[in-house]
PDB file of C-alpha atoms and ligand atoms in Angstrom:
ATOM      1  CA  MET A   4     100.306  92.727  82.469  1.00  0.00           C
ATOM      2  CA  THR A   5      98.238  94.795  80.051  1.00  0.00           C
ATOM      3  CA  PRO A   6     100.053  95.255  76.730  1.00  0.00           C
ATOM      4  CA  THR A   7     100.148  98.591  74.937  1.00  0.00           C
ATOM      5  CA  ILE A   8      99.988  98.833  71.173  1.00  0.00           C
ATOM      6  CA  THR A   9     100.455 101.820  68.901  1.00  0.00           C
ATOM      7  CA  ALA A  10      98.067 102.985  66.210  1.00  0.00           C
ATOM      8  CA  PHE A  11      97.461 106.017  63.998  1.00  0.00           C
ATOM      9  CA  GLU A  12      96.063 109.032  65.793  1.00  0.00           C
ATOM     10  CA  ARG A  13      94.145 109.730  62.605  1.00  0.00           C
ATOM     11  CA  SER A  14      94.059 106.786  60.257  1.00  0.00           C
ATOM     12  CA  PRO A  15      94.123 107.638  56.531  1.00  0.00           C
ATOM     13  CA  ASP A  16      91.476 104.946  55.927  1.00  0.00           C
ATOM     14  CA  ARG A  17      89.008 106.978  58.027  1.00  0.00           C
ATOM     15  CA  GLY A  18      88.431 104.081  60.403  1.00  0.00           C
ATOM     16  CA  ARG A  19      87.869 101.235  57.929  1.00  0.00           C
ATOM     17  CA  ALA A  20      90.369  99.045  59.807  1.00  0.00           C
ATOM     18  CA  LEU A  21      92.835  98.683  56.948  1.00  0.00           C
ATOM     19  CA  ALA A  22      95.912  99.773  58.914  1.00  0.00           C
ATOM     20  CA  ARG A  23      97.920  96.987  60.484  1.00  0.00           C
ATOM     21  CA  ASP A  24      97.053  97.723  64.098  1.00  0.00           C
ATOM     22  CA  MET A  25      93.737  96.017  63.212  1.00  0.00           C
ATOM     23  CA  ARG A  26      95.452  92.604  63.059  1.00  0.00           C
ATOM     24  CA  VAL A  27      96.882  93.070  66.494  1.00  0.00           C
ATOM     25  CA  ARG A  28      93.652  94.400  67.974  1.00  0.00           C
ATOM     26  CA  TRP A  29      91.728  91.486  66.441  1.00  0.00           C
ATOM     27  CA  ALA A  30      94.203  88.917  67.789  1.00  0.00           C
ATOM     28  CA  LEU A  31      94.009  90.433  71.273  1.00  0.00           C
ATOM     29  CA  GLU A  32      90.220  90.410  71.126  1.00  0.00           C
ATOM     30  CA  GLU A  33      90.169  86.770  69.950  1.00  0.00           C
ATOM     31  CA  VAL A  34      92.170  85.645  72.979  1.00  0.00           C
ATOM     32  CA  GLY A  35      90.373  87.957  75.415  1.00  0.00           C
ATOM     33  CA  GLN A  36      93.453  89.976  76.347  1.00  0.00           C
ATOM     34  CA  PRO A  37      92.643  93.602  77.282  1.00  0.00           C
ATOM     35  CA  TYR A  38      95.063  96.159  75.853  1.00  0.00           C
ATOM     36  CA  GLU A  39      95.860  99.817  75.792  1.00  0.00           C
ATOM     37  CA  VAL A  40      96.490 101.931  72.735  1.00  0.00           C
ATOM     38  CA  ARG A  41      98.966 104.785  72.356  1.00  0.00           C
ATOM     39  CA  LEU A  42      97.970 106.940  69.422  1.00  0.00           C
ATOM     40  CA  LEU A  43     100.670 108.524  67.304  1.00  0.00           C
ATOM     41  CA  SER A  44     100.747 111.312  64.768  1.00  0.00           C
ATOM     42  CA  PHE A  45     102.830 110.813  61.611  1.00  0.00           C
ATOM     43  CA  SER A  46     105.581 113.048  63.011  1.00  0.00           C
ATOM     44  CA  GLU A  47     105.616 111.251  66.382  1.00  0.00           C
ATOM     45  CA  MET A  48     106.199 107.953  64.549  1.00  0.00           C
ATOM     46  CA  LYS A  49     109.498 109.349  63.267  1.00  0.00           C
ATOM     47  CA  GLU A  50     110.725 110.705  66.621  1.00  0.00           C
ATOM     48  CA  SER A  51     113.484 108.945  68.540  1.00  0.00           C
ATOM     49  CA  ALA A  52     111.193 107.702  71.316  1.00  0.00           C
ATOM     50  CA  HIS A  53     109.170 105.707  68.809  1.00  0.00           C
ATOM     51  CA  LEU A  54     112.171 104.739  66.669  1.00  0.00           C
ATOM     52  CA  LYS A  55     113.557 102.947  69.730  1.00  0.00           C
ATOM     53  CA  LEU A  56     110.498 100.718  69.570  1.00  0.00           C
ATOM     54  CA  HIS A  57     110.176 100.532  65.805  1.00  0.00           C
ATOM     55  CA  PRO A  58     113.315 100.918  63.679  1.00  0.00           C
ATOM     56  CA  PHE A  59     111.246 101.890  60.634  1.00  0.00           C
ATOM     57  CA  GLY A  60     109.081 104.454  62.416  1.00  0.00           C
ATOM     58  CA  GLN A  61     105.780 102.702  61.799  1.00  0.00           C
ATOM     59  CA  ILE A  62     102.764 101.314  63.618  1.00  0.00           C
ATOM     60  CA  PRO A  63     101.882  98.905  65.120  1.00  0.00           C
ATOM     61  CA  THR A  64     104.198  98.206  68.027  1.00  0.00           C
ATOM     62  CA  TYR A  65     103.519  96.076  71.088  1.00  0.00           C
ATOM     63  CA  GLU A  66     104.893  96.607  74.582  1.00  0.00           C
ATOM     64  CA  GLU A  67     104.420  94.212  77.457  1.00  0.00           C
ATOM     65  CA  GLY A  68     106.666  94.846  80.447  1.00  0.00           C
ATOM     66  CA  ASP A  69     110.251  94.669  79.178  1.00  0.00           C
ATOM     67  CA  LEU A  70     109.223  93.216  75.855  1.00  0.00           C
ATOM     68  CA  ALA A  71     108.889  95.535  72.848  1.00  0.00           C
ATOM     69  CA  LEU A  72     107.892  94.140  69.456  1.00  0.00           C
ATOM     70  CA  PHE A  73     107.237  95.506  65.988  1.00  0.00           C
ATOM     71  CA  GLU A  74     105.952  93.840  62.778  1.00  0.00           C
ATOM     72  CA  SER A  75     102.279  92.956  62.892  1.00  0.00           C
ATOM     73  CA  GLY A  76     102.911  89.314  61.944  1.00  0.00           C
ATOM     74  CA  ALA A  77     105.433  88.835  64.743  1.00  0.00           C
ATOM     75  CA  ILE A  78     103.083  90.508  67.210  1.00  0.00           C
ATOM     76  CA  VAL A  79     100.143  88.313  66.206  1.00  0.00           C
ATOM     77  CA  PHE A  80     102.399  85.261  66.463  1.00  0.00           C
ATOM     78  CA  HIS A  81     103.517  86.305  69.951  1.00  0.00           C
ATOM     79  CA  ILE A  82      99.910  86.756  71.063  1.00  0.00           C
ATOM     80  CA  ALA A  83      98.994  83.375  69.554  1.00  0.00           C
ATOM     81  CA  GLU A  84     101.891  81.710  71.364  1.00  0.00           C
ATOM     82  CA  GLN A  85     100.994  83.265  74.704  1.00  0.00           C
ATOM     83  CA  HIS A  86      97.283  82.490  74.665  1.00  0.00           C
ATOM     84  CA  ALA A  87      95.022  79.662  73.599  1.00  0.00           C
ATOM     85  CA  GLY A  88      92.686  80.150  70.662  1.00  0.00           C
ATOM     86  CA  LEU A  89      94.739  81.230  67.674  1.00  0.00           C
ATOM     87  CA  LEU A  90      97.023  78.244  67.068  1.00  0.00           C
ATOM     88  CA  PRO A  91      96.082  74.563  67.372  1.00  0.00           C
ATOM     89  CA  GLU A  92      97.635  72.421  70.102  1.00  0.00           C
ATOM     90  CA  ASP A  93      98.516  69.592  67.719  1.00  0.00           C
ATOM     91  CA  ALA A  94     102.102  70.186  66.511  1.00  0.00           C
ATOM     92  CA  SER A  95     101.448  69.489  62.822  1.00  0.00           C
ATOM     93  CA  ALA A  96      98.258  71.542  62.701  1.00  0.00           C
ATOM     94  CA  ARG A  97     100.100  74.339  64.515  1.00  0.00           C
ATOM     95  CA  ALA A  98     102.925  74.288  61.974  1.00  0.00           C
ATOM     96  CA  ARG A  99     100.384  74.420  59.142  1.00  0.00           C
ATOM     97  CA  ALA A 100      98.596  77.383  60.729  1.00  0.00           C
ATOM     98  CA  ILE A 101     101.940  79.190  61.060  1.00  0.00           C
ATOM     99  CA  THR A 102     102.607  78.389  57.400  1.00  0.00           C
ATOM    100  CA  TRP A 103      99.376  80.193  56.510  1.00  0.00           C
ATOM    101  CA  MET A 104     100.501  83.195  58.560  1.00  0.00           C
ATOM    102  CA  PHE A 105     103.626  83.410  56.423  1.00  0.00           C
ATOM    103  CA  ALA A 106     101.663  82.760  53.234  1.00  0.00           C
ATOM    104  CA  ALA A 107      99.331  85.654  54.031  1.00  0.00           C
ATOM    105  CA  LEU A 108     102.190  88.080  54.649  1.00  0.00           C
ATOM    106  CA  ASN A 109     104.830  86.852  52.203  1.00  0.00           C
ATOM    107  CA  THR A 110     102.871  85.480  49.260  1.00  0.00           C
ATOM    108  CA  VAL A 111      99.397  87.025  49.158  1.00  0.00           C
ATOM    109  CA  GLU A 112      99.981  90.473  50.647  1.00  0.00           C
ATOM    110  CA  PRO A 113     102.861  91.683  48.392  1.00  0.00           C
ATOM    111  CA  PRO A 114     100.913  91.834  45.093  1.00  0.00           C
ATOM    112  CA  ILE A 115      97.916  93.349  46.912  1.00  0.00           C
ATOM    113  CA  LEU A 116     100.214  95.954  48.438  1.00  0.00           C
ATOM    114  CA  ASP A 117     101.855  96.732  45.088  1.00  0.00           C
ATOM    115  CA  ARG A 118      98.438  97.382  43.585  1.00  0.00           C
ATOM    116  CA  GLY A 119      97.356  99.486  46.560  1.00  0.00           C
ATOM    117  CA  ILE A 120     100.475 101.646  46.410  1.00  0.00           C
ATOM    118  CA  ALA A 121     100.048 102.161  42.675  1.00  0.00           C
ATOM    119  CA  THR A 122      96.410 103.260  42.984  1.00  0.00           C
ATOM    120  CA  LEU A 123      97.250 105.557  45.884  1.00  0.00           C
ATOM    121  CA  LEU A 124     100.530 107.121  44.816  1.00  0.00           C
ATOM    122  CA  GLU A 125     101.034 106.513  41.120  1.00  0.00           C
ATOM    123  CA  HIS A 126      97.654 107.233  39.525  1.00  0.00           C
ATOM    124  CA  ASP A 127      98.930 110.475  38.006  1.00  0.00           C
ATOM    125  CA  LYS A 128     101.925 108.845  36.297  1.00  0.00           C
ATOM    126  CA  THR A 129     101.935 108.473  32.527  1.00  0.00           C
ATOM    127  CA  TRP A 130     102.459 104.719  32.780  1.00  0.00           C
ATOM    128  CA  TYR A 131      99.746 104.093  35.380  1.00  0.00           C
ATOM    129  CA  GLU A 132      97.015 102.906  32.971  1.00  0.00           C
ATOM    130  CA  GLU A 133      99.441 100.409  31.463  1.00  0.00           C
ATOM    131  CA  ARG A 134     100.819  99.173  34.773  1.00  0.00           C
ATOM    132  CA  LEU A 135      97.569  98.741  36.733  1.00  0.00           C
ATOM    133  CA  PRO A 136      96.262  95.738  34.701  1.00  0.00           C
ATOM    134  CA  ILE A 137      99.622  94.020  35.170  1.00  0.00           C
ATOM    135  CA  LEU A 138      99.447  94.512  38.928  1.00  0.00           C
ATOM    136  CA  GLU A 139      95.823  93.391  39.026  1.00  0.00           C
ATOM    137  CA  ASP A 140      96.641  90.251  37.049  1.00  0.00           C
ATOM    138  CA  ARG A 141      99.258  89.375  39.662  1.00  0.00           C
ATOM    139  CA  VAL A 142      96.658  89.793  42.391  1.00  0.00           C
ATOM    140  CA  ARG A 143      94.183  87.629  40.455  1.00  0.00           C
ATOM    141  CA  VAL A 144      96.737  84.844  40.127  1.00  0.00           C
ATOM    142  CA  ARG A 145      97.105  84.661  43.901  1.00  0.00           C
ATOM    143  CA  LEU A 146      93.363  84.995  44.504  1.00  0.00           C
ATOM    144  CA  GLY A 147      92.660  82.175  42.052  1.00  0.00           C
ATOM    145  CA  GLU A 148      95.170  79.904  43.754  1.00  0.00           C
ATOM    146  CA  LEU A 149      93.895  80.765  47.214  1.00  0.00           C
ATOM    147  CA  SER A 150      90.291  80.302  46.121  1.00  0.00           C
ATOM    148  CA  THR A 151      91.080  76.857  44.732  1.00  0.00           C
ATOM    149  CA  ARG A 152      92.780  75.804  47.956  1.00  0.00           C
ATOM    150  CA  LEU A 153      90.010  77.152  50.204  1.00  0.00           C
ATOM    151  CA  GLY A 154      87.282  75.454  48.154  1.00  0.00           C
ATOM    152  CA  ASP A 155      84.119  75.287  50.210  1.00  0.00           C
ATOM    153  CA  ALA A 156      85.885  75.151  53.575  1.00  0.00           C
ATOM    154  CA  ASP A 157      85.192  77.774  56.212  1.00  0.00           C
ATOM    155  CA  TRP A 158      88.858  78.324  57.087  1.00  0.00           C
ATOM    156  CA  LEU A 159      92.211  77.548  55.497  1.00  0.00           C
ATOM    157  CA  ASP A 160      93.084  74.559  57.669  1.00  0.00           C
ATOM    158  CA  ASP A 161      90.131  73.242  59.628  1.00  0.00           C
ATOM    159  CA  ALA A 162      89.576  75.549  62.620  1.00  0.00           C
ATOM    160  CA  PHE A 163      89.985  79.345  62.545  1.00  0.00           C
ATOM    161  CA  SER A 164      93.599  80.291  63.322  1.00  0.00           C
ATOM    162  CA  ALA A 165      96.056  83.186  63.272  1.00  0.00           C
ATOM    163  CA  GLY A 166      96.641  82.196  59.642  1.00  0.00           C
ATOM    164  CA  ASP A 167      93.026  83.039  58.809  1.00  0.00           C
ATOM    165  CA  LEU A 168      93.177  86.204  60.893  1.00  0.00           C
ATOM    166  CA  LEU A 169      96.125  87.499  58.883  1.00  0.00           C
ATOM    167  CA  MET A 170      94.745  86.281  55.549  1.00  0.00           C
ATOM    168  CA  VAL A 171      91.404  88.010  56.109  1.00  0.00           C
ATOM    169  CA  THR A 172      93.115  91.290  57.004  1.00  0.00           C
ATOM    170  CA  VAL A 173      95.247  91.003  53.859  1.00  0.00           C
ATOM    171  CA  LEU A 174      92.234  90.300  51.610  1.00  0.00           C
ATOM    172  CA  ARG A 175      90.315  93.198  53.171  1.00  0.00           C
ATOM    173  CA  ARG A 176      92.842  95.508  51.546  1.00  0.00           C
ATOM    174  CA  LEU A 177      90.963  94.705  48.303  1.00  0.00           C
ATOM    175  CA  ASN A 178      87.661  96.086  49.642  1.00  0.00           C
ATOM    176  CA  GLY A 179      86.143  98.365  47.056  1.00  0.00           C
ATOM    177  CA  SER A 180      88.439  97.155  44.257  1.00  0.00           C
ATOM    178  CA  GLY A 181      85.974  94.586  42.856  1.00  0.00           C
ATOM    179  CA  LEU A 182      88.828  92.089  42.564  1.00  0.00           C
ATOM    180  CA  LEU A 183      87.337  89.662  45.082  1.00  0.00           C
ATOM    181  CA  ASP A 184      83.991  89.519  43.252  1.00  0.00           C
ATOM    182  CA  ARG A 185      85.168  86.797  40.880  1.00  0.00           C
ATOM    183  CA  TYR A 186      85.871  84.519  43.871  1.00  0.00           C
ATOM    184  CA  PRO A 187      82.640  84.107  45.875  1.00  0.00           C
ATOM    185  CA  ASN A 188      84.274  81.686  48.296  1.00  0.00           C
ATOM    186  CA  LEU A 189      86.945  84.275  49.165  1.00  0.00           C
ATOM    187  CA  SER A 190      84.340  87.018  49.597  1.00  0.00           C
ATOM    188  CA  ALA A 191      82.400  84.691  51.909  1.00  0.00           C
ATOM    189  CA  TYR A 192      85.640  83.842  53.758  1.00  0.00           C
ATOM    190  CA  VAL A 193      86.344  87.526  54.411  1.00  0.00           C
ATOM    191  CA  ALA A 194      82.730  88.045  55.495  1.00  0.00           C
ATOM    192  CA  ARG A 195      83.058  85.090  57.899  1.00  0.00           C
ATOM    193  CA  GLY A 196      86.119  86.685  59.447  1.00  0.00           C
ATOM    194  CA  GLU A 197      84.429  90.057  59.715  1.00  0.00           C
ATOM    195  CA  ALA A 198      81.392  88.430  61.380  1.00  0.00           C
ATOM    196  CA  ARG A 199      83.465  87.159  64.306  1.00  0.00           C
ATOM    197  CA  PRO A 200      82.602  89.034  67.505  1.00  0.00           C
ATOM    198  CA  ALA A 201      86.307  89.664  68.179  1.00  0.00           C
ATOM    199  CA  PHE A 202      86.709  91.276  64.752  1.00  0.00           C
ATOM    200  CA  LYS A 203      83.734  93.515  65.415  1.00  0.00           C
ATOM    201  CA  ARG A 204      85.085  94.624  68.796  1.00  0.00           C
ATOM    202  CA  ALA A 205      88.471  95.423  67.258  1.00  0.00           C
ATOM    203  CA  PHE A 206      86.858  97.232  64.331  1.00  0.00           C
ATOM    204  CA  ASP A 207      84.676  99.333  66.618  1.00  0.00           C
ATOM    205  CA  ALA A 208      87.635 100.239  68.831  1.00  0.00           C
ATOM    206  CA  GLN A 209      89.743 101.533  65.947  1.00  0.00           C
ATOM    207  CA  LEU A 210      86.749 103.298  64.364  1.00  0.00           C
ATOM    208  CA  ALA A 211      86.063 105.043  67.656  1.00  0.00           C
ATOM    209  CA  VAL A 212      89.578 106.507  67.528  1.00  0.00           C
ATOM    210  CA  PHE A 213      88.954 107.963  64.089  1.00  0.00           C
ATOM    211  CA  ALA A 214      85.506 109.216  65.053  1.00  0.00           C
ATOM    212  CA  GLY A 215      87.002 110.821  68.153  1.00  0.00           C
ATOM    213  CA  THR A 216      84.849 108.766  70.501  1.00  0.00           C
ATOM    214  CA  PRO A 217      87.217 106.269  72.164  1.00  0.00           C
ATOM    215  CA  PRO A 218      85.331 104.001  74.560  1.00  0.00           C
ATOM    216  CA  THR A 219      85.478 105.054  78.195  1.00  0.00           C
ATOM    217  CA  GLY A 220      86.024 102.801  81.201  1.00  0.00           C
TER     218      GLY A 220
HETATM  219  N1  GTB B  26     105.539  95.098  57.859  1.00  0.00           N
HETATM  220  C1  GTB B  26     105.034  96.044  58.819  1.00  0.00           C
HETATM  221  C2  GTB B  26     103.993  95.350  59.718  1.00  0.00           C
HETATM  222  O1  GTB B  26     103.367  94.391  59.251  1.00  0.00           O
HETATM  223  O2  GTB B  26     103.819  95.751  60.875  1.00  0.00           O
HETATM  224  C3  GTB B  26     104.441  97.215  58.066  1.00  0.00           C
HETATM  225  C4  GTB B  26     103.947  98.288  59.005  1.00  0.00           C
HETATM  226  C5  GTB B  26     103.301  99.432  58.217  1.00  0.00           C
HETATM  227  O3  GTB B  26     103.283  99.455  56.988  1.00  0.00           O
HETATM  228  N2  GTB B  26     102.754 100.378  58.977  1.00  0.00           N
HETATM  229  C6  GTB B  26     102.099 101.502  58.350  1.00  0.00           C
HETATM  230  C7  GTB B  26     102.781 102.778  58.808  1.00  0.00           C
HETATM  231  O4  GTB B  26     103.121 102.926  59.947  1.00  0.00           O
HETATM  232  C8  GTB B  26     100.647 101.530  58.781  1.00  0.00           C
HETATM  233  S1  GTB B  26      99.786 100.115  58.204  1.00  0.00           S
HETATM  234  N3  GTB B  26     102.935 103.726  57.883  1.00  0.00           N
HETATM  235  C9  GTB B  26     103.527 104.984  58.160  1.00  0.00           C
HETATM  236  C10 GTB B  26     104.919 105.107  57.645  1.00  0.00           C
HETATM  237  O5  GTB B  26     105.486 104.129  57.127  1.00  0.00           O
HETATM  238  O6  GTB B  26     105.455 106.219  57.774  1.00  0.00           O
HETATM  239  C11 GTB B  26      99.738 100.448  56.408  1.00  0.00           C
HETATM  240  C12 GTB B  26      98.470 101.138  56.040  1.00  0.00           C
HETATM  241  C13 GTB B  26      98.317 102.475  56.234  1.00  0.00           C
HETATM  242  C14 GTB B  26      97.134 103.089  55.869  1.00  0.00           C
HETATM  243  C15 GTB B  26      96.137 102.330  55.306  1.00  0.00           C
HETATM  244  N4  GTB B  26      94.914 102.965  54.920  1.00  0.00           N
HETATM  245  O7  GTB B  26      94.661 104.109  55.311  1.00  0.00           O
HETATM  246  O8  GTB B  26      94.103 102.345  54.196  1.00  0.00           O
HETATM  247  C16 GTB B  26      96.287 100.987  55.128  1.00  0.00           C
HETATM  248  C17 GTB B  26      97.465 100.376  55.505  1.00  0.00           C
END
């Protein structure tokens, strides 16, 4: 059964794949699962039809027959459980990969998000100039720790996994900030993720929506 996901009708990032449908698209591309996309305006996301699928009125959602999911991490996990390719078979390696999924979303993403929200919504506040360095220091702490752990490895725990997929999408939120520059191994890690054919297919698909040229057929 072909799953349907939701995404922004017009993404505020102008197609740079920073919204969270990108994680889901990338996961589906990695496992070779075709999917359909239902595009939503900001007002449609808050209407009752969508709120039945997503209690917080956000994207992405995932529908597959009777199953309806929200939360990008849970959706990626579901895809990884249903298909080979995103989680190792070995039980211990699988548990470690899942640990990295949680680390990406619960430990690395929050300070990156706090900084992103401040730069987007709080730059005109009187306290912004004082607060930004504090937020950036918190991001640097996590980047330093992650950089040390990654070392010169290609991926966080041997083979590419859903943990790397989520971590790369989280780190991409720093694109243009200059914060990754101090950590060449993390910049290379993100570039390695972005070079994967599945990433490129997912990127192109969401960019086509923004550009108004969704692929046909
Ligand atoms: N924890 C949830 C998940 O992981 O699925 C968070 C979902 C979420 O934040 N969705 C956002 C949303 O629907 C889109 S991704 N926002 C609308 C709303 O809350 O009303 C966040 C996002 C949006 C835009 C950019 N951008 O343009 O750069 C980046 C990220």
